[in-house]
Coordinates of C-alpha atoms and ligand atoms in Angstrom, one line a residue:
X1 CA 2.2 28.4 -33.8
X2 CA 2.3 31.9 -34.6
X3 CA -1.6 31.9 -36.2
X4 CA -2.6 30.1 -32.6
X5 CA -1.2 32.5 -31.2
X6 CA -2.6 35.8 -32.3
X7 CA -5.6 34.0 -32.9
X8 CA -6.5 34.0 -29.3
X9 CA -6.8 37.3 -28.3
X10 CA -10.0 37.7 -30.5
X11 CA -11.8 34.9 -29.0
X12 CA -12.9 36.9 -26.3
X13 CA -14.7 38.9 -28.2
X14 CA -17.3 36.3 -29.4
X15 CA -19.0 35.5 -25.7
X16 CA -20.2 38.5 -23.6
X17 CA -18.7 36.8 -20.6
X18 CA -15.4 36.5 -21.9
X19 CA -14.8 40.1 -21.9
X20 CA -13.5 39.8 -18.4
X21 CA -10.9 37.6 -19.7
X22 CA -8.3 40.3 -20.3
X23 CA -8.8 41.4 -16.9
X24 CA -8.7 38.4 -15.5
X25 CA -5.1 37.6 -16.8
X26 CA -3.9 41.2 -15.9
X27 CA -5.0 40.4 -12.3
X28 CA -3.6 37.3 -12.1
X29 CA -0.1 37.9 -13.8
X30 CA 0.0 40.9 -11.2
X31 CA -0.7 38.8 -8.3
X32 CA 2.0 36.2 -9.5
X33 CA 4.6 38.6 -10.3
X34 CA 3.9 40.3 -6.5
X35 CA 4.7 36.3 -5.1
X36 CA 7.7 36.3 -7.0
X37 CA 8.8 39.5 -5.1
X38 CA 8.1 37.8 -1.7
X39 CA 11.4 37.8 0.5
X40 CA 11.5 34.5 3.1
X41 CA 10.7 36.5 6.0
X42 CA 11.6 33.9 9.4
X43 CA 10.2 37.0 11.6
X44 CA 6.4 36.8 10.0
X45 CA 4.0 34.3 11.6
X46 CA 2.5 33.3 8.1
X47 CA 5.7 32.7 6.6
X48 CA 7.0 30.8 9.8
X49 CA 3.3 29.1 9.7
X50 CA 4.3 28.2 6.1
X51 CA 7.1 26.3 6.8
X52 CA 6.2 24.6 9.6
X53 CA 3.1 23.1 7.1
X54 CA 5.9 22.0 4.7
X55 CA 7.2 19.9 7.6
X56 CA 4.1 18.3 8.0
X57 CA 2.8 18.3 4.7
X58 CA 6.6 16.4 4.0
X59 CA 7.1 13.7 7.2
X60 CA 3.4 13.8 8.1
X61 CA 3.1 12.3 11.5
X62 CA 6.9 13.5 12.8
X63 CA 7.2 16.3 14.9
X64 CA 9.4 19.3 14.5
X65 CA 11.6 20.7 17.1
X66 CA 12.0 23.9 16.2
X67 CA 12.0 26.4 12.7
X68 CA 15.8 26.0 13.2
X69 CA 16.3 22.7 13.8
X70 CA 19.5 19.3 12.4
X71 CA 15.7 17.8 11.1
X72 CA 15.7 19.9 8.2
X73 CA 19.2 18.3 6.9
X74 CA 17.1 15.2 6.1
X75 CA 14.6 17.1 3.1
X76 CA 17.9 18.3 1.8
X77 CA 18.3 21.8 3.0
X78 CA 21.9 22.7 3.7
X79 CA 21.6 23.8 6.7
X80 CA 19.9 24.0 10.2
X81 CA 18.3 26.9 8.8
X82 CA 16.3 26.6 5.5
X83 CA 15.6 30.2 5.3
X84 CA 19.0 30.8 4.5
X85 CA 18.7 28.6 1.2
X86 CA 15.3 30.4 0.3
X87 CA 17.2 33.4 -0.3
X88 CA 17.7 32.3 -3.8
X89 CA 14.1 32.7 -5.2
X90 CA 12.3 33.9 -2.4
X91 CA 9.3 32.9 -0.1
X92 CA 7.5 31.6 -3.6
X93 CA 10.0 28.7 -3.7
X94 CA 8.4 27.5 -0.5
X95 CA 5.0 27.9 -1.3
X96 CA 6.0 25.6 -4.7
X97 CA 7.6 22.9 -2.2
X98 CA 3.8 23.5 -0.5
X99 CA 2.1 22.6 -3.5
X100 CA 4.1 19.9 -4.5
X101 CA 3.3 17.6 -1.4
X102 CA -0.2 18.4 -0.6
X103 CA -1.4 18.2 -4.5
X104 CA 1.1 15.3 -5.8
X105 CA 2.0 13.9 -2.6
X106 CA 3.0 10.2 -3.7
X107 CA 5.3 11.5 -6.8
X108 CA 6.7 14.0 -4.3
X109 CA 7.7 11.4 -1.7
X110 CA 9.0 9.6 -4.2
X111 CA 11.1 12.0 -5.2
X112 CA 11.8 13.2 -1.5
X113 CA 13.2 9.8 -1.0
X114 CA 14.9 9.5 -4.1
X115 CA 12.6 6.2 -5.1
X116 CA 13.0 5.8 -8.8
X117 CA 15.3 4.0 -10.5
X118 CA 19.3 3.8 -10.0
X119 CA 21.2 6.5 -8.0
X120 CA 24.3 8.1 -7.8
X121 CA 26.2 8.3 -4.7
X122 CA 26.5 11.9 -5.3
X123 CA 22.5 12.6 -5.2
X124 CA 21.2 15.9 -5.1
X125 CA 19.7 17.7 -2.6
X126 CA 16.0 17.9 -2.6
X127 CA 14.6 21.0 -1.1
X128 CA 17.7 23.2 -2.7
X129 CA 17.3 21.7 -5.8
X130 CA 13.8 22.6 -5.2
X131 CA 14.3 26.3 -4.8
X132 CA 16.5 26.4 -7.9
X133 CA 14.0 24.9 -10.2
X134 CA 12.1 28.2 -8.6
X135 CA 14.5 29.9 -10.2
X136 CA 14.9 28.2 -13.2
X137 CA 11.3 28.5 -13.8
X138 CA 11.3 32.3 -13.4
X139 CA 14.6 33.0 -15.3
X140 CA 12.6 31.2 -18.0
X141 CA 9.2 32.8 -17.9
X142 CA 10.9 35.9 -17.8
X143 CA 7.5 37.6 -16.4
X144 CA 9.2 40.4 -15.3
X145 CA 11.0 42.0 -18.8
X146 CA 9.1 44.7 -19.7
X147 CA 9.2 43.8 -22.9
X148 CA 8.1 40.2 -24.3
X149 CA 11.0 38.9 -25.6
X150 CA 10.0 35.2 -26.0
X151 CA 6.9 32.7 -26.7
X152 CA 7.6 30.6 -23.9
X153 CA 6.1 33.9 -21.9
X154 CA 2.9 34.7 -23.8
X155 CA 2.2 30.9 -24.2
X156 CA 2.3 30.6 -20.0
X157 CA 0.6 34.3 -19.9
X158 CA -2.4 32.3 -21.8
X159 CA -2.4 29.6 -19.4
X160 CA -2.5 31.8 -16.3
X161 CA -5.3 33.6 -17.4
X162 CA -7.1 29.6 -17.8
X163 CA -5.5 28.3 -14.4
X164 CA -4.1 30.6 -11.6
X165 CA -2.0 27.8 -10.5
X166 CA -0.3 27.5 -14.3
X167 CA 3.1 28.2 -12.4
X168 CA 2.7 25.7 -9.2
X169 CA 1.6 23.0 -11.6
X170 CA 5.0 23.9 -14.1
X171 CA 6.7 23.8 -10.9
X172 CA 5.6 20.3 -10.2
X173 CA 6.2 19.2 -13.7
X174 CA 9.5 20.5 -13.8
X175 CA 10.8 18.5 -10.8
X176 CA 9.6 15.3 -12.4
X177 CA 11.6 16.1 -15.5
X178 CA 14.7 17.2 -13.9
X179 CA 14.7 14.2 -11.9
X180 CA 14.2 11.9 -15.1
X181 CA 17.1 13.6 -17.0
X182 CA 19.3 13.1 -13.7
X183 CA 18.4 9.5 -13.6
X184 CA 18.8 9.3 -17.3
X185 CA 22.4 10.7 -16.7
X186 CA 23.4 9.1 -14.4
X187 CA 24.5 12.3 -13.1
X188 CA 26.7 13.3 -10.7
X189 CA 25.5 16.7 -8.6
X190 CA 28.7 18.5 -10.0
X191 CA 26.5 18.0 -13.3
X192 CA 23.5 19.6 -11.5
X193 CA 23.8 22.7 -13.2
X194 CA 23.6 20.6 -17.1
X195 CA 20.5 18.5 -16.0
X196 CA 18.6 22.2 -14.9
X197 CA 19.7 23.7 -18.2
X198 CA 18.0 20.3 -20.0
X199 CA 15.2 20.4 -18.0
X200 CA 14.2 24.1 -19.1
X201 CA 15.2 22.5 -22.3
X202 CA 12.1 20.3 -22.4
X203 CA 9.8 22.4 -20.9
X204 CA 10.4 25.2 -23.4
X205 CA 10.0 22.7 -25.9
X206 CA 7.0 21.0 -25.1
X207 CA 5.1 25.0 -24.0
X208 CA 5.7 25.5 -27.8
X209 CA 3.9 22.6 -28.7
X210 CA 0.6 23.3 -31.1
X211 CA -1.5 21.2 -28.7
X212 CA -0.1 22.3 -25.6
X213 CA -2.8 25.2 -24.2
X214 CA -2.8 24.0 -20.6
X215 CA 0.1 22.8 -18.0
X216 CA -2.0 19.4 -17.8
X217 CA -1.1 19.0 -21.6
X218 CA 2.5 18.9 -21.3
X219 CA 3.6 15.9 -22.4
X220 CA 5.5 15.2 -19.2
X221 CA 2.5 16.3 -17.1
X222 CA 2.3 12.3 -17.5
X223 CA 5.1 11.9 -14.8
X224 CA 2.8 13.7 -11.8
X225 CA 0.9 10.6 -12.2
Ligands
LIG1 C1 20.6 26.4 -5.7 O1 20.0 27.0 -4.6 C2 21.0 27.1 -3.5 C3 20.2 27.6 -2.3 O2 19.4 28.7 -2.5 C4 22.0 28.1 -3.9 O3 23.0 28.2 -2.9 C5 22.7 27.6 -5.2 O4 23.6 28.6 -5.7 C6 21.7 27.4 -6.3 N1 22.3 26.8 -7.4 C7 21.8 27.0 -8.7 C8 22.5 26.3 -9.8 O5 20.9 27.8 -8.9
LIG2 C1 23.7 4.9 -17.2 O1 24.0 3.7 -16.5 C2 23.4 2.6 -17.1 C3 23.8 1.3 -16.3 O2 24.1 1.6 -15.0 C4 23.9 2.4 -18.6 O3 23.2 1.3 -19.2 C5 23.5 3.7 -19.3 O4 24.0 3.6 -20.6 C6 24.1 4.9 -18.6 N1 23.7 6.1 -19.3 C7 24.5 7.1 -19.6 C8 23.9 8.3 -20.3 O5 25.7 7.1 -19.3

């Protein structure tokens, strides 16, 4: 793991054309780390524009009422209001929801309607359990220390620098596992809090894996599909 690792830097070196690499990644780890700064702003037409794509991009075909509106109780927001629950990890937890229905849309309306195998009475709610994988995913990145304290970080850093959308695609992945764990559970959503820890859990195990360079070769990328 470790020799992979500091193997990789040098590669670059080898192809002309790969010199840009190191910029590359500094751009795009920038750029990321500027998205997870984003504040849900309800006042700003492209955020507003946003969520009113999420609608459609969720219950294609049904009409919204309004940006406030008792609709948004059925995704699983808590409120009227979902703005208020995007306060936890900003407008990037949005965008995440975003990329989860237009790129996986039949595992994400399976999940949406709670599809797969045999639930609790106490389900969890989707879009807020949504925003905290969100926030699960950036507590465990940990993109911001200004120091690198862990591998899980450099390994995703590599994978950013292949695939600008390394942390949609996690993001995707990371539902799919929490929602496998729940089932496996049989949890209950006072137990929400175990089956998120679990989840990072596996994904911090499988980033460490030798063979694992890209999101797609996480072993539960296999659940997307
Ligand atoms: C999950 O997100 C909701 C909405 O942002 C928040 O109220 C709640 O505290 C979060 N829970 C966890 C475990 O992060
Ligand atoms: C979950 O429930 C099923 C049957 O409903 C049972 O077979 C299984 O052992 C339970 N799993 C756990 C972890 O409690």
């Amino acid at each position: 793991m470790v020799a992979a690792l500091l193997f990789v830097p040098s590669l670059p070196l080898l192809s002309p054309g790969a010199l840009m690499a190191p910029l590359i990644q500094e751009e795009r780890l920038q750029r990321l780390k500027h998205r997870m700064k984003i504040y849900f702003d309800a006042s700003r037409p492209d955020h507003q524009d946003a969520l009113r794509a999420l609608w459609s991009a969720t219950y294609p075909g049904q009409e919204l009422h309004g940006l406030i509106s008792e609709q948004w109780k059925e995704m699983g927001w808590q409120g009227r209001d979902p703005s208020t629950d995007f306060r936890g990890a900003g407008f990037i937890s949005l965008e995440n929801l975003l990329f989860f229905a237009k790129t996986f849309s039949t595992s994400f309306q399976r999940l949406l309607n709670k599809q797969g195998g045999k639930r609790a009475t106490w389900e969890y709610p989707f879009a807020v359990a949504g925003v905290n994988i969100t926030f699960m995913i950036m507590q465990m990145l940990d993109l911001d220390s200004s120091k690198p304290r862990t591998f899980v970080r450099a390994v995703f850093i590599q994978m950013l620098s292949e695939n600008e959308w390394a942390f949609d695609l996690l993001y995707c992945v990371a539902f799919m596992v929490m929602d496998k764990q729940w089932l496996e559970k049989n949890a209950t959503y006072m137990e929400f809090n175990d089956v998120l820890k679990s989840t990072r859990a596996q994904l911090e195990r499988e980033l460490l894996m030798n063979e694992v360079l890209r999101i797609e070769d996480m072993p539960s990328y296999g659940l997307l599909y």
